[in-house]
Coordinates of N, CA, C and O in Angstrom, one line a residue:
X1 N 120.6 101.0 110.1 CA 119.8 102.2 110.1 C 119.3 102.5 108.7 O 119.9 102.1 107.6
X2 N 118.2 103.2 108.6 CA 117.7 103.6 107.3 C 118.6 104.7 106.7 O 119.2 105.5 107.4
X3 N 118.6 104.7 105.4 CA 119.3 105.8 104.7 C 118.9 107.2 105.1 O 119.8 108.1 105.3
X4 N 117.7 107.4 105.4 CA 117.2 108.7 105.9 C 117.7 109.0 107.3 O 117.9 110.2 107.6
X5 N 118.0 108.0 108.1 CA 118.7 108.3 109.4 C 120.0 109.0 109.2 O 120.3 109.9 109.8
X6 N 120.8 108.4 108.3 CA 122.1 108.9 108.1 C 122.1 110.2 107.4 O 122.8 111.1 107.8
X7 N 121.1 110.5 106.6 CA 120.9 111.9 105.9 C 120.5 112.8 107.1 O 120.9 114.0 106.9
X8 N 119.7 112.5 108.0 CA 119.3 113.3 109.0 C 120.5 113.7 109.9 O 120.7 114.9 110.2
X9 N 121.3 112.7 110.3 CA 122.5 113.1 111.1 C 123.4 113.9 110.4 O 124.0 114.9 111.0
X10 N 123.6 113.7 109.1 CA 124.5 114.5 108.3 C 124.0 116.0 108.2 O 124.8 117.0 108.5
X11 N 122.8 116.1 108.1 CA 122.2 117.5 108.0 C 122.2 118.3 109.4 O 122.6 119.4 109.5
X12 N 121.9 117.4 110.4 CA 122.1 117.9 111.8 C 123.5 118.4 112.0 O 123.7 119.5 112.6
X13 N 124.4 117.7 111.7 CA 125.9 118.0 111.9 C 126.2 119.3 111.2 O 127.0 120.1 111.8
X14 N 125.8 119.4 110.0 CA 126.1 120.6 109.2 C 125.5 121.8 109.8 O 126.1 122.9 109.8
X15 N 124.3 121.7 110.3 CA 123.5 122.8 110.9 C 124.3 123.2 112.2 O 124.3 124.4 112.7
X16 N 124.9 122.3 113.0 CA 125.6 122.6 114.2 C 126.7 123.5 113.9 O 127.0 124.3 114.7
X17 N 127.4 123.3 112.7 CA 128.5 124.2 112.4 C 128.0 125.6 112.1 O 128.9 126.6 112.2
X18 N 126.7 125.8 111.9 CA 126.2 127.2 111.6 C 125.5 127.9 112.8 O 125.1 128.9 112.7
X19 N 125.8 127.3 114.0 CA 125.1 127.9 115.2 C 125.8 129.2 115.5 O 127.0 129.4 115.3
X20 N 125.0 130.1 116.2 CA 125.5 131.3 116.7 C 126.2 131.3 118.0 O 126.7 132.2 118.5
X21 N 126.1 130.1 118.7 CA 126.7 130.0 120.0 C 127.5 128.7 120.1 O 127.4 127.9 119.2
X22 N 128.3 128.6 121.1 CA 129.2 127.5 121.3 C 128.4 126.3 121.5 O 127.4 126.2 122.2
X23 N 128.9 125.2 120.9 CA 128.3 123.9 121.0 C 129.2 122.8 121.2 O 130.3 122.7 120.7
X24 N 128.8 121.8 122.0 CA 129.6 120.6 122.3 C 128.6 119.5 122.2 O 127.6 119.5 122.8
X25 N 129.0 118.3 121.6 CA 128.1 117.2 121.5 C 128.6 116.1 122.4 O 129.7 115.7 122.4
X26 N 127.7 115.7 123.3 CA 127.9 114.6 124.1 C 127.2 113.3 123.4 O 125.9 113.3 123.4
X27 N 127.9 112.5 122.8 CA 127.3 111.4 122.0 C 127.3 110.1 122.7 O 128.4 109.7 123.2
X28 N 126.1 109.6 122.9 CA 126.0 108.4 123.6 C 125.3 107.3 122.7 O 124.2 107.3 122.4
X29 N 126.2 106.4 122.3 CA 125.7 105.3 121.4 C 124.6 104.5 122.0 O 124.7 104.3 123.3
X30 N 123.6 103.9 121.3 CA 122.7 103.0 121.8 C 123.4 101.7 122.2 O 124.3 101.3 121.4
X31 N 123.2 101.2 123.3 CA 123.9 99.9 123.7 C 123.8 98.8 122.8 O 124.8 97.9 122.7
X32 N 122.8 98.7 121.9 CA 122.7 97.6 121.1 C 123.2 97.9 119.6 O 123.2 97.1 118.7
X33 N 123.7 99.2 119.5 CA 124.2 99.6 118.2 C 125.5 98.9 117.8 O 126.4 98.9 118.6
X34 N 125.6 98.4 116.6 CA 126.7 97.8 116.1 C 127.9 98.8 116.0 O 127.7 99.9 115.7
X35 N 129.1 98.4 116.2 CA 130.3 99.2 116.2 C 130.5 100.1 114.9 O 130.8 101.3 114.9
X36 N 130.2 99.4 113.7 CA 130.3 100.2 112.5 C 129.3 101.4 112.4 O 129.6 102.4 111.9
X37 N 128.1 101.2 113.0 CA 127.1 102.3 112.9 C 127.6 103.4 114.0 O 127.4 104.5 113.8
X38 N 128.1 103.0 115.1 CA 128.7 103.9 116.1 C 129.7 104.8 115.5 O 129.7 106.0 115.6
X39 N 130.7 104.1 114.8 CA 131.7 104.8 114.1 C 131.2 105.9 113.1 O 131.7 106.9 113.0
X40 N 130.3 105.3 112.3 CA 129.6 106.2 111.2 C 129.0 107.4 111.8 O 129.1 108.6 111.4
X41 N 128.2 107.2 112.9 CA 127.5 108.3 113.6 C 128.5 109.3 114.1 O 128.4 110.5 113.9
X42 N 129.5 108.8 114.8 CA 130.5 109.7 115.3 C 131.2 110.5 114.3 O 131.5 111.7 114.3
X43 N 131.6 109.8 113.1 CA 132.2 110.6 112.0 C 131.2 111.6 111.5 O 131.8 112.7 111.1
X44 N 129.9 111.3 111.3 CA 129.0 112.3 110.9 C 129.0 113.5 111.7 O 128.9 114.7 111.4
X45 N 128.9 113.3 113.1 CA 128.9 114.3 114.0 C 130.1 115.2 114.0 O 130.0 116.3 114.2
X46 N 131.2 114.6 113.8 CA 132.5 115.3 113.8 C 132.6 116.2 112.6 O 133.4 117.2 112.6
X47 N 131.8 116.0 111.6 CA 131.8 116.9 110.4 C 131.4 118.3 110.8 O 131.7 119.3 110.1
X48 N 130.7 118.4 111.9 CA 130.2 119.7 112.3 C 131.3 120.7 112.8 O 131.2 121.9 113.0
X49 N 132.6 120.1 113.0 CA 133.7 120.8 113.5 C 133.5 121.3 115.0 O 134.2 122.2 115.4
X50 N 132.5 120.8 115.7 CA 132.3 121.1 117.2 C 132.9 120.0 117.9 O 133.1 118.9 117.4
X51 N 133.2 120.2 119.2 CA 133.8 119.1 120.1 C 132.7 118.0 120.2 O 131.5 118.3 120.4
X52 N 133.2 116.8 120.0 CA 132.4 115.6 120.2 C 132.9 114.8 121.2 O 134.1 114.4 121.1
X53 N 132.1 114.5 122.2 CA 132.6 113.7 123.3 C 131.8 112.4 123.3 O 130.6 112.5 123.3
X54 N 132.4 111.3 123.2 CA 131.6 110.0 123.1 C 131.5 109.4 124.6 O 132.5 109.3 125.3
X55 N 130.3 109.1 125.0 CA 130.1 108.5 126.4 C 129.6 107.1 126.2 O 128.5 106.9 125.9
X56 N 130.4 106.2 126.6 CA 130.0 104.8 126.5 C 129.7 104.2 127.8 O 129.4 103.0 128.0
X57 N 130.0 105.0 128.9 CA 129.9 104.5 130.2 C 128.8 105.0 131.0 O 128.2 106.0 130.7
X58 N 128.5 104.3 132.1 CA 127.5 104.7 133.0 C 126.1 104.6 132.6 O 125.8 104.0 131.6
X59 N 125.2 105.3 133.4 CA 123.8 105.1 133.0 C 123.5 106.3 132.0 O 124.0 107.4 132.1
X60 N 122.4 106.1 131.2 CA 122.0 107.1 130.3 C 121.6 108.4 131.0 O 121.7 109.5 130.5
X61 N 121.0 108.3 132.2 CA 120.5 109.5 132.9 C 121.6 110.5 133.2 O 121.4 111.7 133.2
X62 N 122.9 110.0 133.4 CA 124.0 110.9 133.6 C 124.4 111.7 132.3 O 124.5 112.9 132.5
X63 N 124.3 111.2 131.2 CA 124.4 111.8 130.0 C 123.3 112.9 129.7 O 123.5 114.0 129.3
X64 N 122.1 112.5 130.1 CA 120.9 113.3 129.9 C 121.0 114.6 130.7 O 120.8 115.7 130.2
X65 N 121.3 114.4 131.9 CA 121.3 115.5 132.8 C 122.5 116.4 132.6 O 122.6 117.6 133.0
X66 N 123.5 116.0 131.9 CA 124.7 116.8 131.5 C 124.5 117.5 130.3 O 125.4 118.3 129.8
X67 N 123.3 117.5 129.6 CA 123.1 118.1 128.3 C 122.0 119.2 128.4 O 121.1 119.2 129.2
X68 N 122.2 120.2 127.6 CA 121.3 121.3 127.4 C 120.1 120.8 126.5 O 118.9 121.3 126.7
X69 N 120.4 120.1 125.5 CA 119.4 119.6 124.6 C 119.7 118.1 124.4 O 120.8 117.7 124.1
X70 N 118.7 117.3 124.6 CA 118.8 115.9 124.3 C 118.1 115.7 122.8 O 116.9 115.8 122.7
X71 N 119.0 115.4 121.8 CA 118.6 115.3 120.4 C 118.5 113.8 120.0 O 119.5 113.1 120.3
X72 N 117.5 113.5 119.3 CA 117.4 112.1 118.8 C 116.5 112.0 117.6 O 115.6 113.0 117.4
X73 N 116.6 111.0 116.8 CA 115.6 110.9 115.8 C 114.4 110.2 116.2 O 113.3 110.7 116.1
X74 N 114.5 109.1 117.0 CA 113.4 108.4 117.5 C 113.6 107.6 118.7 O 112.9 106.7 119.0
X75 N 114.7 107.8 119.4 CA 115.0 107.1 120.6 C 114.2 107.6 121.7 O 113.7 108.6 121.8
X76 N 114.0 106.6 122.6 CA 113.2 106.9 123.9 C 113.9 107.9 124.8 O 113.4 108.3 125.8
X77 N 115.2 108.3 124.5 CA 116.0 109.1 125.5 C 115.4 110.4 125.6 O 115.4 111.1 126.6
X78 N 114.6 110.9 124.6 CA 113.9 112.2 124.7 C 112.8 112.1 125.7 O 112.5 113.1 126.4
X79 N 112.2 111.0 125.8 CA 111.0 110.7 126.8 C 111.7 110.5 128.2 O 111.1 110.9 129.2
X80 N 112.7 109.8 128.2 CA 113.5 109.7 129.5 C 113.9 111.0 130.0 O 113.7 111.4 131.2
X81 N 114.3 111.9 129.2 CA 114.6 113.2 129.6 C 113.4 114.0 130.1 O 113.4 114.8 131.0
X82 N 112.2 113.9 129.3 CA 111.1 114.4 129.7 C 110.6 114.0 131.2 O 110.2 114.8 132.0
X83 N 110.8 112.8 131.5 CA 110.5 112.3 132.8 C 111.4 112.8 133.8 O 111.0 113.2 135.0
X84 N 112.7 112.9 133.5 CA 113.7 113.6 134.5 C 113.3 115.0 134.7 O 113.4 115.5 135.9
X85 N 112.9 115.7 133.7 CA 112.5 117.1 133.8 C 111.2 117.2 134.8 O 111.1 118.1 135.5
X86 N 110.4 116.1 134.6 CA 109.1 116.1 135.4 C 109.4 116.0 136.9 O 108.8 116.5 137.7
X87 N 110.5 115.1 137.2 CA 110.9 114.9 138.5 C 111.7 116.2 139.2 O 111.7 116.3 140.4
X88 N 112.3 117.0 138.2 CA 113.1 118.1 138.8 C 112.1 119.1 139.3 O 111.0 119.3 138.9
X89 N 112.7 120.0 140.1 CA 111.8 121.1 140.8 C 111.6 122.1 139.7 O 110.5 122.6 139.5
X90 N 112.7 122.3 138.7 CA 112.5 123.2 137.6 C 113.1 122.4 136.4 O 114.2 121.8 136.5
X91 N 112.4 122.5 135.3 CA 113.0 121.9 134.1 C 114.4 122.4 133.8 O 114.6 123.6 133.9
X92 N 115.3 121.5 133.4 CA 116.7 121.9 133.2 C 117.2 121.7 131.7 O 118.4 122.2 131.5
X93 N 116.5 121.1 130.8 CA 117.0 120.9 129.5 C 115.8 120.6 128.6 O 114.7 120.4 129.1
X94 N 116.1 120.4 127.4 CA 115.0 120.2 126.4 C 115.2 119.0 125.6 O 116.3 118.5 125.3
X95 N 114.1 118.3 125.1 CA 114.1 117.2 124.2 C 113.8 117.6 122.8 O 112.8 118.3 122.7
X96 N 114.6 117.2 121.9 CA 114.5 117.5 120.5 C 114.5 116.4 119.6 O 115.5 115.6 119.5
X97 N 113.4 116.1 118.8 CA 113.3 114.9 118.0 C 113.5 115.5 116.5 O 112.8 116.3 116.1
X98 N 114.5 114.8 115.8 CA 114.8 115.2 114.5 C 114.0 114.4 113.4 O 114.5 113.4 112.9
X99 N 112.9 114.9 113.1 CA 112.0 114.3 112.1 C 111.8 115.1 110.9 O 110.7 115.1 110.3
X100 N 112.8 115.9 110.5 CA 112.6 116.7 109.3 C 112.8 116.0 107.9 O 112.4 116.4 106.9
X101 N 113.4 114.8 108.0 CA 113.5 114.0 106.8 C 112.2 113.2 106.6 O 111.8 112.6 107.4
X102 N 111.6 113.6 105.3 CA 110.3 113.0 105.0 C 110.3 111.5 105.1 O 109.3 110.9 105.6
X103 N 111.2 110.8 104.7 CA 111.3 109.3 104.7 C 111.4 108.8 106.2 O 110.8 107.9 106.5
X104 N 112.3 109.5 107.0 CA 112.4 109.1 108.4 C 111.1 109.4 109.2 O 110.6 108.5 109.9
X105 N 110.4 110.5 108.9 CA 109.2 110.8 109.4 C 108.1 109.8 109.1 O 107.4 109.4 109.9
X106 N 108.1 109.4 107.8 CA 107.2 108.4 107.3 C 107.3 107.1 108.0 O 106.4 106.4 108.3
X107 N 108.6 106.7 108.2 CA 108.9 105.4 108.9 C 108.5 105.6 110.3 O 107.8 104.6 110.8
X108 N 108.7 106.7 111.0 CA 108.2 106.9 112.4 C 106.6 106.7 112.4 O 106.0 106.1 113.2
X109 N 106.0 107.4 111.5 CA 104.5 107.5 111.4 C 103.9 106.0 111.2 O 103.1 105.6 111.8
X110 N 104.6 105.3 110.3 CA 104.1 104.0 110.0 C 104.3 103.0 111.1 O 103.4 102.2 111.5
X111 N 105.5 103.2 111.7 CA 105.9 102.2 112.9 C 105.0 102.5 114.0 O 104.6 101.6 114.7
X112 N 104.7 103.8 114.4 CA 104.0 104.1 115.6 C 102.5 104.4 115.4 O 101.8 104.3 116.4
X113 N 102.2 104.7 114.2 CA 100.7 105.0 113.9 C 100.4 106.5 114.4 O 99.3 106.9 114.5
X114 N 101.5 107.2 114.7 CA 101.3 108.6 115.1 C 101.7 109.6 114.1 O 102.6 109.3 113.4
X115 N 101.2 110.8 114.1 CA 101.5 111.9 113.1 C 102.8 112.5 113.6 O 103.6 112.9 112.7
X116 N 103.0 112.7 114.9 CA 104.2 113.5 115.4 C 104.5 112.8 116.8 O 103.7 112.1 117.3
X117 N 105.5 113.3 117.3 CA 106.0 112.8 118.6 C 105.0 113.3 119.7 O 104.6 114.5 119.6
X118 N 104.6 112.4 120.5 CA 103.7 112.9 121.7 C 104.3 114.1 122.4 O 105.4 114.2 122.6
X119 N 103.4 115.0 122.8 CA 103.7 116.2 123.6 C 104.4 117.3 122.7 O 104.6 118.4 123.3
X120 N 104.6 117.1 121.5 CA 105.3 118.2 120.6 C 104.3 119.3 120.5 O 104.7 120.5 120.5
X121 N 103.0 118.9 120.2 CA 102.0 119.9 120.1 C 101.8 120.8 121.3 O 101.5 122.0 121.3
X122 N 102.0 120.3 122.5 CA 102.0 120.9 123.8 C 103.2 121.7 124.1 O 103.3 122.4 125.1
X123 N 104.3 121.6 123.3 CA 105.5 122.2 123.4 C 106.3 122.0 124.7 O 106.9 122.8 125.2
X124 N 106.1 120.7 125.2 CA 107.0 120.3 126.4 C 108.2 119.5 125.8 O 109.0 119.2 126.7
X125 N 108.1 119.2 124.6 CA 109.4 118.7 123.9 C 109.2 119.3 122.4 O 108.1 119.8 122.1
X126 N 110.2 119.0 121.7 CA 110.2 119.7 120.3 C 110.4 118.6 119.2 O 111.3 117.8 119.4
X127 N 109.6 118.7 118.2 CA 109.7 117.9 117.0 C 110.1 118.8 115.8 O 109.3 119.6 115.5
X128 N 111.3 118.5 115.3 CA 111.6 119.4 114.1 C 111.1 118.6 112.8 O 111.8 117.7 112.5
X129 N 110.1 119.2 112.3 CA 109.5 118.5 111.1 C 109.8 119.2 109.8 O 109.5 118.6 108.7
X130 N 110.6 120.2 109.9 CA 111.1 120.9 108.6 C 112.6 121.3 108.8 O 112.8 121.9 109.8
X131 N 113.4 120.9 107.9 CA 114.8 121.2 108.1 C 115.2 122.7 108.2 O 116.1 123.0 108.9
X132 N 114.4 123.6 107.6 CA 114.6 125.0 107.8 C 114.5 125.5 109.1 O 115.0 126.5 109.5
X133 N 113.8 124.8 110.0 CA 113.6 125.3 111.3 C 114.7 124.8 112.3 O 114.7 125.4 113.5
X134 N 115.6 123.9 111.9 CA 116.5 123.3 112.8 C 117.4 124.3 113.5 O 117.6 124.4 114.7
X135 N 118.2 125.1 112.6 CA 119.1 126.0 113.1 C 118.5 127.0 114.1 O 119.0 127.4 115.2
X136 N 117.3 127.6 113.7 CA 116.6 128.5 114.6 C 116.2 127.9 116.0 O 116.4 128.6 117.0
X137 N 115.8 126.7 115.9 CA 115.4 126.0 117.2 C 116.7 125.7 118.0 O 116.7 126.0 119.2
X138 N 117.8 125.3 117.4 CA 119.0 125.1 118.1 C 119.6 126.4 118.7 O 120.2 126.4 119.8
X139 N 119.4 127.5 118.0 CA 119.9 128.8 118.5 C 118.9 129.4 119.5 O 119.4 130.4 120.2
X140 N 117.7 128.9 119.7 CA 116.8 129.4 120.6 C 117.2 129.3 122.0 O 117.8 128.4 122.4
X141 N 116.8 130.3 122.8 CA 117.1 130.2 124.3 C 115.8 129.9 125.0 O 115.8 129.9 126.2
X142 N 114.7 129.6 124.3 CA 113.5 129.3 124.9 C 113.0 127.9 124.6 O 111.9 127.7 124.1
X143 N 113.8 126.9 125.0 CA 113.4 125.5 124.6 C 113.0 124.7 125.8 O 112.4 123.6 125.6
X144 N 113.1 125.2 127.0 CA 112.8 124.4 128.1 C 111.3 124.3 128.2 O 110.5 125.2 127.8
X145 N 110.9 123.1 128.7 CA 109.4 122.9 128.8 C 108.8 123.8 129.8 O 109.5 124.0 130.9
X146 N 107.5 124.2 129.6 CA 106.9 125.0 130.7 C 106.5 124.0 131.8 O 105.9 123.0 131.7
X147 N 107.0 124.4 133.0 CA 106.8 123.5 134.2 C 105.4 123.1 134.5 O 105.1 122.0 134.8
X148 N 104.5 124.2 134.6 CA 103.1 123.8 134.9 C 102.5 122.8 133.9 O 101.8 121.9 134.3
X149 N 102.7 123.1 132.6 CA 102.2 122.2 131.6 C 102.8 120.9 131.6 O 102.1 119.9 131.5
X150 N 104.0 120.8 131.9 CA 104.8 119.5 132.0 C 104.1 118.7 133.2 O 103.8 117.5 133.0
X151 N 103.9 119.3 134.3 CA 103.3 118.6 135.5 C 101.9 118.2 135.2 O 101.4 117.2 135.7
X152 N 101.2 119.0 134.4 CA 99.8 118.7 134.1 C 99.7 117.5 133.1 O 98.9 116.6 133.3
X153 N 100.6 117.4 132.1 CA 100.5 116.4 131.1 C 101.2 115.2 131.3 O 100.9 114.1 130.8
X154 N 102.3 115.2 132.1 CA 103.2 114.1 132.2 C 103.1 113.5 133.5 O 103.3 114.3 134.5
X155 N 102.6 112.3 133.8 CA 102.4 111.8 135.1 C 103.7 111.6 135.8 O 104.8 111.5 135.1
X156 N 103.7 111.5 137.1 CA 104.9 111.1 137.9 C 105.4 109.8 137.4 O 104.6 108.9 137.1
X157 N 106.7 109.8 137.2 CA 107.2 108.4 136.7 C 106.8 107.2 137.4 O 106.5 106.2 136.8
X158 N 106.6 107.3 138.7 CA 106.2 106.1 139.5 C 104.7 105.7 139.2 O 104.3 104.6 139.6
X159 N 104.0 106.5 138.6 CA 102.6 106.3 138.2 C 102.4 105.8 136.8 O 101.3 105.4 136.5
X160 N 103.5 105.6 136.1 CA 103.3 105.2 134.7 C 102.8 103.8 134.6 O 101.9 103.6 133.7
X161 N 103.3 102.9 135.4 CA 102.8 101.5 135.3 C 101.3 101.4 135.5 O 100.5 100.7 134.8
X162 N 100.8 102.0 136.6 CA 99.4 102.1 136.8 C 98.5 102.7 135.7 O 97.5 102.2 135.4
X163 N 99.0 103.7 135.1 CA 98.4 104.4 134.0 C 98.2 103.5 132.9 O 97.2 103.3 132.2
X164 N 99.4 102.7 132.5 CA 99.2 101.7 131.4 C 98.2 100.7 131.7 O 97.3 100.4 130.9
X165 N 98.2 100.2 132.9 CA 97.2 99.1 133.3 C 95.8 99.7 133.2 O 94.9 99.0 132.7
X166 N 95.6 100.9 133.6 CA 94.3 101.5 133.7 C 93.8 101.7 132.2 O 92.6 101.4 131.8
X167 N 94.7 102.2 131.3 CA 94.3 102.3 129.9 C 94.0 101.0 129.2 O 93.1 100.9 128.4
X168 N 94.8 100.0 129.5 CA 94.5 98.6 129.0 C 93.2 98.0 129.4 O 92.5 97.5 128.7
X169 N 92.9 98.3 130.7 CA 91.7 97.8 131.3 C 90.5 98.6 130.7 O 89.5 98.0 130.3
X170 N 90.6 99.8 130.5 CA 89.6 100.7 129.9 C 89.4 100.2 128.4 O 88.2 100.0 127.9
X171 N 90.4 99.9 127.6 CA 90.3 99.4 126.3 C 89.6 98.0 126.2 O 88.7 97.8 125.5
X172 N 90.0 97.3 127.2 CA 89.4 95.9 127.2 C 87.9 96.0 127.5 O 87.1 95.3 126.9
X173 N 87.6 96.8 128.4 CA 86.1 97.0 128.8 C 85.3 97.6 127.6 O 84.1 97.3 127.4
X174 N 86.0 98.5 126.9 CA 85.3 99.1 125.7 C 85.0 98.1 124.6 O 84.0 98.2 123.8
X175 N 85.8 97.1 124.5 CA 85.7 96.1 123.4 C 84.7 95.0 123.8 O 84.4 94.2 122.9
X176 N 84.3 94.9 125.0 CA 83.4 93.9 125.4 C 82.0 94.0 125.0 O 81.5 94.9 124.7

């Protein structure tokens, strides 16, 4: 991992200790993450002095639906969560991307070519781009995505493949 990734996790953990409400972390390591990184991440999260539960088993969706907030630096789990919220009758939790570290945000922007996480501007998920906002966002009771906006902007998960093909065909035709 990048040094800025570890700095982000450390700051996140310290902010968790400052929350006004009870917090428990359900930590799910990435399946490809090496054990030394898993241990370091878990150690950083435990600095918060909140309960940390490590979940190595089962499917990621189980961990996602058991959470109030799905927090990540740049993992796709935040988008998996968005799709699960899209499928639900009523949104049940929030996706939070931790991009307040300038170096980490720069890496994300360089790697993806995007300024920010998709849908952050629409507020159906949250991108924390300044560290001073983190504690306030975590303490907020208004993080759930707006259901009508979610349904308007995010396609049904079963339609995603067709949308990708349509966009590729459109791009191909525009280049001809």
